[in-house]
C-alpha cells in the first residue's frame, strides 16, 4: 500500500511538514500535536530525555524547553542533520531504535511520536525491549501513534491518510494495538488517552523500580 506521496513526503521536507501541519488541524494545531504526549510529564532541567525516532526534531524542540539533557535518535542521517540545525540545544545520535547505542538505565524519560507504526511487529517488540533497557528503574515511556478510531466518523479520514502515506505496518498496528508488546517488554502501562475520535493513542508506561 501507500502511494508515491509517501516517497515524496520523505524526500521533500516541505511536503512532510505541510502534511503534518494540515493533519494537525484535527487536534488544534501542530504546537498542540507536538505536546500531546508530554502532558503532565515531570520534566526538570536535569531530566535525561530520549526522543526516539526523532525525525527532524519537532518534539525535541519542545523537550529542550524543559530539560537541558535531551538526546534525539534516528536511523536517518538526513533527519539527524536537519534535527541538528533545528534544535542545536540537543544531542543527536544516528542509530537504530532496536539496537540503541546507549548504556542500560541512561534515561528518565523516553518519548516517541508517530514512529512505531513504521515498524514490523517483531521490530516493535525489540524496540520496546530496548526502551526497557535504556530506561532507569521508575523511568517513563510516553508515546503517540495511530489507533483504530473509537468514533466511526473518523474512519474515512484515517483510512485515506494511511492509504496515501503509510504502509501495511500502520494497519497492522491498528489491528494489534501496542498494549501486548508493552507488557511483553516488561513495561507497565499506566495510561491510555485517545485523540481525534480515537485515531491517535497516547500511551504512558513505566519501567518498574
Ligand atoms: C514518521 S517519522 C516521525 C518523526 C518524528 N518523531 C515526528 O513526530 O515527526 C518516523 C521516523 O522514524 C525513523 N525511523 C524509522 N525506523 C527507524 C529505526 N529502526 N530506528 C530509528 N529510527 C527509525 C525515520 O527515519 C523517521 O525519522
PDB file of N, CA and C and ligand atoms in Angstrom, residues 10 16 20 34 51-59 73-76 79 95-98 111-119 123 127 144 166, ligand 1:
ATOM      1  N   UNK A  10       8.944  11.932   2.261  1.00  0.00           N
ATOM      2  CA  UNK A  10      10.243  11.736   2.910  1.00  0.00           C
ATOM      3  C   UNK A  10      11.357  12.450   2.133  1.00  0.00           C
ATOM      4  N   UNK A  16       6.493  16.993   3.845  1.00  0.00           N
ATOM      5  CA  UNK A  16       6.259  16.316   5.132  1.00  0.00           C
ATOM      6  C   UNK A  16       5.728  17.331   6.151  1.00  0.00           C
ATOM      7  N   UNK A  20       1.997  17.448   7.857  1.00  0.00           N
ATOM      8  CA  UNK A  20       1.870  17.417   9.322  1.00  0.00           C
ATOM      9  C   UNK A  20       1.039  18.599   9.792  1.00  0.00           C
ATOM     10  N   UNK A  34       2.356  18.409  18.988  1.00  0.00           N
ATOM     11  CA  UNK A  34       3.713  18.089  19.461  1.00  0.00           C
ATOM     12  C   UNK A  34       3.792  17.955  20.974  1.00  0.00           C
ATOM     13  N   UNK A  51      14.414  11.377  22.755  1.00  0.00           N
ATOM     14  CA  UNK A  51      13.374  11.476  21.730  1.00  0.00           C
ATOM     15  C   UNK A  51      13.710  10.421  20.685  1.00  0.00           C
ATOM     16  N   UNK A  52      13.003   9.312  20.777  1.00  0.00           N
ATOM     17  CA  UNK A  52      13.320   8.132  19.959  1.00  0.00           C
ATOM     18  C   UNK A  52      12.641   8.246  18.597  1.00  0.00           C
ATOM     19  N   UNK A  53      13.423   8.008  17.522  1.00  0.00           N
ATOM     20  CA  UNK A  53      12.930   8.204  16.148  1.00  0.00           C
ATOM     21  C   UNK A  53      12.489   9.660  16.006  1.00  0.00           C
ATOM     22  N   UNK A  54      13.417  10.556  16.306  1.00  0.00           N
ATOM     23  CA  UNK A  54      13.098  11.984  16.470  1.00  0.00           C
ATOM     24  C   UNK A  54      12.817  12.694  15.160  1.00  0.00           C
ATOM     25  N   UNK A  55      13.148  12.080  14.016  1.00  0.00           N
ATOM     26  CA  UNK A  55      12.983  12.791  12.749  1.00  0.00           C
ATOM     27  C   UNK A  55      13.795  14.073  12.758  1.00  0.00           C
ATOM     28  N   UNK A  56      13.215  15.153  12.228  1.00  0.00           N
ATOM     29  CA  UNK A  56      13.951  16.420  12.173  1.00  0.00           C
ATOM     30  C   UNK A  56      13.857  17.201  13.484  1.00  0.00           C
ATOM     31  N   UNK A  57      13.241  16.584  14.500  1.00  0.00           N
ATOM     32  CA  UNK A  57      13.269  17.167  15.845  1.00  0.00           C
ATOM     33  C   UNK A  57      12.083  18.024  16.262  1.00  0.00           C
ATOM     34  N   UNK A  58      10.888  17.825  15.669  1.00  0.00           N
ATOM     35  CA  UNK A  58       9.781  18.707  16.061  1.00  0.00           C
ATOM     36  C   UNK A  58       9.409  18.595  17.538  1.00  0.00           C
ATOM     37  N   UNK A  59       9.498  17.395  18.119  1.00  0.00           N
ATOM     38  CA  UNK A  59       9.181  17.284  19.553  1.00  0.00           C
ATOM     39  C   UNK A  59      10.435  17.558  20.388  1.00  0.00           C
ATOM     40  N   UNK A  73      17.395  10.357  18.771  1.00  0.00           N
ATOM     41  CA  UNK A  73      17.984   9.256  17.991  1.00  0.00           C
ATOM     42  C   UNK A  73      17.109   8.992  16.776  1.00  0.00           C
ATOM     43  N   UNK A  74      17.748   8.797  15.640  1.00  0.00           N
ATOM     44  CA  UNK A  74      17.014   8.439  14.424  1.00  0.00           C
ATOM     45  C   UNK A  74      17.953   7.646  13.507  1.00  0.00           C
ATOM     46  N   UNK A  75      17.351   6.769  12.691  1.00  0.00           N
ATOM     47  CA  UNK A  75      18.157   5.944  11.788  1.00  0.00           C
ATOM     48  C   UNK A  75      18.545   6.700  10.519  1.00  0.00           C
ATOM     49  N   UNK A  76      17.875   7.820  10.257  1.00  0.00           N
ATOM     50  CA  UNK A  76      18.123   8.529   9.002  1.00  0.00           C
ATOM     51  C   UNK A  76      19.161   9.636   9.185  1.00  0.00           C
ATOM     52  N   UNK A  79      17.636  13.031   8.486  1.00  0.00           N
ATOM     53  CA  UNK A  79      16.796  13.549   9.581  1.00  0.00           C
ATOM     54  C   UNK A  79      17.682  14.095  10.696  1.00  0.00           C
ATOM     55  N   UNK A  95      21.217   6.122  14.730  1.00  0.00           N
ATOM     56  CA  UNK A  95      21.231   4.730  15.163  1.00  0.00           C
ATOM     57  C   UNK A  95      19.874   4.100  15.031  1.00  0.00           C
ATOM     58  N   UNK A  96      19.834   2.789  15.236  1.00  0.00           N
ATOM     59  CA  UNK A  96      18.568   2.067  15.137  1.00  0.00           C
ATOM     60  C   UNK A  96      17.940   1.912  16.514  1.00  0.00           C
ATOM     61  N   UNK A  97      16.639   2.136  16.542  1.00  0.00           N
ATOM     62  CA  UNK A  97      15.916   2.074  17.814  1.00  0.00           C
ATOM     63  C   UNK A  97      15.947   0.667  18.400  1.00  0.00           C
ATOM     64  N   UNK A  98      16.112  -0.346  17.546  1.00  0.00           N
ATOM     65  CA  UNK A  98      16.106  -1.720  18.055  1.00  0.00           C
ATOM     66  C   UNK A  98      17.487  -2.158  18.547  1.00  0.00           C
ATOM     67  N   UNK A 111      10.597   9.338  24.921  1.00  0.00           N
ATOM     68  CA  UNK A 111       9.409   9.776  24.177  1.00  0.00           C
ATOM     69  C   UNK A 111       9.550   9.294  22.741  1.00  0.00           C
ATOM     70  N   UNK A 112       8.425   8.858  22.131  1.00  0.00           N
ATOM     71  CA  UNK A 112       8.481   8.580  20.700  1.00  0.00           C
ATOM     72  C   UNK A 112       7.145   8.945  20.062  1.00  0.00           C
ATOM     73  N   UNK A 113       7.214   9.700  18.975  1.00  0.00           N
ATOM     74  CA  UNK A 113       5.960  10.132  18.351  1.00  0.00           C
ATOM     75  C   UNK A 113       5.905   9.692  16.899  1.00  0.00           C
ATOM     76  N   UNK A 114       4.766   9.111  16.539  1.00  0.00           N
ATOM     77  CA  UNK A 114       4.408   8.747  15.167  1.00  0.00           C
ATOM     78  C   UNK A 114       5.507   7.930  14.474  1.00  0.00           C
ATOM     79  N   UNK A 115       6.086   6.996  15.208  1.00  0.00           N
ATOM     80  CA  UNK A 115       7.178   6.201  14.626  1.00  0.00           C
ATOM     81  C   UNK A 115       6.908   4.699  14.695  1.00  0.00           C
ATOM     82  N   UNK A 116       6.291   4.219  15.752  1.00  0.00           N
ATOM     83  CA  UNK A 116       6.160   2.763  15.903  1.00  0.00           C
ATOM     84  C   UNK A 116       5.285   2.146  14.813  1.00  0.00           C
ATOM     85  N   UNK A 117       4.420   2.952  14.192  1.00  0.00           N
ATOM     86  CA  UNK A 117       3.582   2.400  13.117  1.00  0.00           C
ATOM     87  C   UNK A 117       4.410   2.055  11.876  1.00  0.00           C
ATOM     88  N   UNK A 118       5.667   2.506  11.852  1.00  0.00           N
ATOM     89  CA  UNK A 118       6.524   2.218  10.702  1.00  0.00           C
ATOM     90  C   UNK A 118       7.233   0.867  10.851  1.00  0.00           C
ATOM     91  N   UNK A 119       7.082   0.247  12.005  1.00  0.00           N
ATOM     92  CA  UNK A 119       7.870  -0.959  12.308  1.00  0.00           C
ATOM     93  C   UNK A 119       7.041  -2.228  12.144  1.00  0.00           C
ATOM     94  N   UNK A 123       9.955  -6.100  15.206  1.00  0.00           N
ATOM     95  CA  UNK A 123      10.859  -4.947  15.356  1.00  0.00           C
ATOM     96  C   UNK A 123      10.341  -4.024  16.464  1.00  0.00           C
ATOM     97  N   UNK A 127      12.199  -2.914  19.887  1.00  0.00           N
ATOM     98  CA  UNK A 127      12.364  -1.500  20.256  1.00  0.00           C
ATOM     99  C   UNK A 127      11.865  -1.265  21.680  1.00  0.00           C
ATOM    100  N   UNK A 144       3.010   8.541  21.186  1.00  0.00           N
ATOM    101  CA  UNK A 144       1.770   8.850  20.457  1.00  0.00           C
ATOM    102  C   UNK A 144       1.849   8.176  19.097  1.00  0.00           C
ATOM    103  N   UNK A 166       1.001   5.740   4.254  1.00  0.00           N
ATOM    104  CA  UNK A 166       1.583   4.725   5.132  1.00  0.00           C
ATOM    105  C   UNK A 166       1.619   3.352   4.470  1.00  0.00           C
TER     106      UNK A 166
HETATM  107  C1  LIG B   1       7.087   9.447  10.725  1.00  0.00           C
HETATM  108  S1  LIG B   1       8.677   9.889  11.239  1.00  0.00           S
HETATM  109  C2  LIG B   1       8.323  10.647  12.818  1.00  0.00           C
HETATM  110  C3  LIG B   1       9.379  11.634  13.190  1.00  0.00           C
HETATM  111  C4  LIG B   1       9.092  12.455  14.453  1.00  0.00           C
HETATM  112  N1  LIG B   1       9.120  11.633  15.636  1.00  0.00           N
HETATM  113  C5  LIG B   1       7.783  13.204  14.325  1.00  0.00           C
HETATM  114  O1  LIG B   1       6.937  13.057  15.212  1.00  0.00           O
HETATM  115  O2  LIG B   1       7.627  13.956  13.352  1.00  0.00           O
HETATM  116  C6  LIG B   1       9.416   8.361  11.717  1.00  0.00           C
HETATM  117  C7  LIG B   1      10.905   8.459  11.962  1.00  0.00           C
HETATM  118  O3  LIG B   1      11.371   7.197  12.416  1.00  0.00           O
HETATM  119  C8  LIG B   1      12.665   6.970  11.887  1.00  0.00           C
HETATM  120  N2  LIG B   1      12.918   5.528  11.913  1.00  0.00           N
HETATM  121  C9  LIG B   1      12.306   4.570  11.183  1.00  0.00           C
HETATM  122  N3  LIG B   1      12.779   3.356  11.517  1.00  0.00           N
HETATM  123  C10 LIG B   1      13.711   3.561  12.496  1.00  0.00           C
HETATM  124  C11 LIG B   1      14.539   2.700  13.260  1.00  0.00           C
HETATM  125  N4  LIG B   1      14.514   1.380  13.102  1.00  0.00           N
HETATM  126  N5  LIG B   1      15.361   3.234  14.183  1.00  0.00           N
HETATM  127  C12 LIG B   1      15.409   4.594  14.355  1.00  0.00           C
HETATM  128  N6  LIG B   1      14.654   5.448  13.647  1.00  0.00           N
HETATM  129  C13 LIG B   1      13.806   4.948  12.740  1.00  0.00           C
HETATM  130  C14 LIG B   1      12.587   7.564  10.476  1.00  0.00           C
HETATM  131  O4  LIG B   1      13.877   7.857   9.985  1.00  0.00           O
HETATM  132  C15 LIG B   1      11.724   8.789  10.737  1.00  0.00           C
HETATM  133  O5  LIG B   1      12.526   9.931  11.005  1.00  0.00           O
END
